[in-house]
Amino acid sequence: DESFPHIFVVFGASGDLAKKKIYPTLWWLYRDNLLPKKTIFFGYARSSLTVREIREKCTPYMKVRPDEEQAYEDFWNINYYVSGAYDSRTDFEKLNQEMCTFENGLHANRLFYLALPPSAFQSVSVNIRNACMGQKGWNRIIVEKPFGKDAASSKALSDHLASLFKEEQLYRIDHYLGKEMVQNLMTIRFGNRIFNPTWNRENISSVLISFKEPFGTQGRGGYFDEFGIIRDVMQNHLLQILSLVAMEKPVTCHPDDIRDEKVKVLKSIKSLELDDCVLGQYVGNPDGKDDDAKMGYLDDPTVPAGSKTPTFALAVLQIKNERWDGVPFILRCGKALNERKAEVRIQYRDVPGDIFGGRSKRNEMVIRVQPGEALYVKMMTKSPGITFDMEETELDLTYNQRYKEINLPDAYERLILDVFCGSQMNFVRDDELSEAWRIFTPLLHHIENNDVQPIPYVHGSRGPKEADEKCDKSNFKYYGSY
Ligand code: BG6
């Protein structure tokens, strides 16, 4: 339906997410001619703003090249803004009126992006349902985490949304599903003969999925403290990666066939207990290279004094099915660590019947999500030359070496385009979400009820040493590279 008008509405247009991610994404899609021809944008928020003011807030994030000035102008010329309260039906009717004027009674499609704090979710969704649904085209709603705080609150939110919209209208974003190498997992696994036959408990010793960031909460402490690293990164981004690494082959590439397999593998995972995890919280590094590095989590003025919220977590998950029984899946994530990196590390077992005097290292397949997308396999080879020594080397597919001309799109770009196209493949289905909460809720409740004290680690370090020890106990041999 390329030729129909499309209206994209950003609720929370004056907020951080809108300015840093949503408007830039819309601009890049517009600039690259990827959107349907007759698309316009509406911002909606409480403050009385003009499009010009929104433009000024966004410009530092838009990456406009000098030769794009005219297109940039044109982009803002198809932007509109309506200010109103989130709980006022009358204000939403006003927005609807403006949209109707543009549509002029024609068939048109509407997309609603909820870039909002959780407190506004309920009233905005009710008001969209009651006052803003287009009558002649489709309506799609895009929602961002947090999807609740535990199984019960998430279910309440899901029930609420399900009472207003159909599942086909709901697009729950997990932006990791828009990343190149995460999207590549299915192709690597199911488009090759070479890997899949060894992708199992007979051959794989353990799997480590990690996320590291080299900076602290940077003023986002207020939000972060309410959620903690497990809800911020592990329960969504890392678990999504895990399900793509561990699921069985879907019957077809249809979004529901894929999500059926993801749900199935999640259902085979035992809920976590306190013993399955290591928690940490960063403290300032007096020798840190800048002010951020010198700051501990508790030094962030937006973090409540004495908070025990973890900024680092490692959890070992067990998948009780025929393929994976006994293979630990280690999820590890943290803020204020020594580097920025997100990767999957699949570590194979030792070679049986060793003839090399224990010099072989385990094979590893590493799928680096960022920075610098790559897939490489660590393997042993004879040292070249006259010697009969052996050494470790890599079969290396590093993207910026192999694909020099390619400019990879941002995760949000792909996902928002998917919403225009109506593909839910890379969005989280309601049953997937409830399994994810089932796995983490007991652990989160234990942490919160028992007042667990996280282990301190220095800003800029690898995290608590207890985490490395836990990896070691979980069949993961450390070769000094993760
Ligand atoms: C977000 C988290 O979902 O993902 C942030 O809320 C985190 O805390 C971010 O920094 C990481 O995303 P990316 O794409 O920069 O790896």
XYZ file of N, CA, C and O and ligand atoms in Angstrom, residues 21 144-145 174-176 179 211-213 215-216 220 223-224 229 231-233 236-237 335 340 342 369-370 410-412, ligand 1:
132
model
N 16.678 8.839 19.141
C 16.484 7.653 18.296
C 15.365 7.777 17.263
O 15.549 7.442 16.105
N 7.762 0.337 23.641
C 9.145 0.146 24.092
C 9.129 -0.414 25.493
O 8.223 -0.136 26.262
N 10.202 -1.114 25.870
C 10.315 -1.524 27.259
C 10.393 -0.285 28.158
O 10.755 0.773 27.644
N 12.378 -4.699 20.700
C 13.621 -4.984 21.411
C 14.682 -4.646 20.378
O 14.852 -5.379 19.402
N 15.365 -3.530 20.534
C 16.163 -3.038 19.400
C 17.331 -3.965 19.067
O 17.880 -3.883 17.981
N 17.696 -4.893 19.976
C 18.744 -5.852 19.623
C 18.312 -6.750 18.462
O 19.145 -7.242 17.720
N 19.661 -5.582 15.103
C 21.107 -5.506 14.832
C 21.528 -6.565 13.818
O 21.019 -7.687 13.826
N 27.322 -8.505 27.253
C 27.077 -7.103 26.910
C 27.897 -6.264 27.876
O 27.755 -6.405 29.095
N 28.768 -5.432 27.330
C 29.584 -4.573 28.199
C 29.496 -3.133 27.714
O 29.551 -2.887 26.501
N 29.411 -2.222 28.666
C 29.452 -0.792 28.326
C 30.513 -0.122 29.175
O 30.632 -0.422 30.366
N 30.691 2.972 30.128
C 30.289 4.164 30.885
C 29.194 3.819 31.894
O 28.533 2.779 31.783
N 29.034 4.730 32.864
C 28.048 4.509 33.921
C 26.659 4.977 33.508
O 26.339 5.012 32.320
N 21.168 8.982 33.825
C 19.940 8.194 33.660
C 19.672 7.359 34.919
O 18.875 6.428 34.915
N 15.995 6.557 36.238
C 15.325 5.459 35.527
C 15.969 4.129 35.877
O 15.313 3.167 36.255
N 17.289 4.105 35.768
C 18.009 2.844 35.888
C 17.779 2.212 37.261
O 17.594 1.001 37.386
N 20.198 -3.692 36.028
C 20.766 -4.208 34.786
C 20.025 -5.450 34.274
O 19.949 -5.684 33.066
N 16.780 -6.133 34.325
C 15.611 -5.714 33.531
C 16.004 -4.829 32.348
O 15.324 -4.784 31.343
N 17.103 -4.101 32.500
C 17.491 -3.144 31.463
C 18.058 -3.856 30.229
O 17.803 -3.437 29.102
N 18.804 -4.908 30.444
C 19.533 -5.525 29.328
C 19.351 -7.048 29.245
O 19.154 -7.608 28.175
N 15.758 -8.876 28.381
C 15.266 -8.625 27.023
C 16.355 -8.895 25.989
O 16.327 -9.910 25.299
N 17.349 -7.990 25.895
C 18.321 -8.101 24.800
C 19.066 -9.441 24.812
O 19.155 -10.126 23.805
N 27.394 -2.286 33.247
C 27.734 -0.895 32.942
C 29.109 -0.623 33.558
O 29.515 -1.311 34.491
N 33.406 -1.464 25.397
C 32.071 -1.625 24.822
C 32.105 -2.859 23.941
O 32.920 -2.956 23.021
N 29.403 -6.355 22.605
C 28.307 -7.309 22.776
C 28.632 -8.472 21.850
O 28.905 -8.267 20.670
N 28.453 -8.754 17.951
C 27.328 -7.895 17.577
C 27.813 -6.459 17.425
O 27.436 -5.760 16.494
N 28.682 -6.025 18.322
C 29.250 -4.677 18.257
C 30.404 -4.533 19.224
O 30.454 -5.285 20.196
N 21.059 1.429 11.149
C 20.861 1.366 12.585
C 19.704 0.402 12.893
O 18.794 0.237 12.083
N 19.770 -0.203 14.073
C 18.743 -1.176 14.448
C 17.331 -0.586 14.377
O 16.393 -1.215 13.873
N 17.181 0.640 14.849
C 15.843 1.257 14.840
C 15.326 1.469 13.419
O 14.134 1.407 13.173
C 19.026 -0.049 26.151
C 19.327 0.073 27.607
O 17.925 -0.881 25.949
O 20.148 -0.576 25.465
C 20.562 0.937 27.826
O 18.220 0.668 28.272
C 21.720 0.433 27.007
O 20.916 0.981 29.199
C 21.293 0.238 25.552
O 22.754 1.378 27.085
C 22.385 -0.396 24.717
O 22.056 -0.328 23.366
P 23.171 -0.295 22.240
O 22.404 -0.393 20.976
O 23.921 0.972 22.414
O 24.031 -1.497 22.511
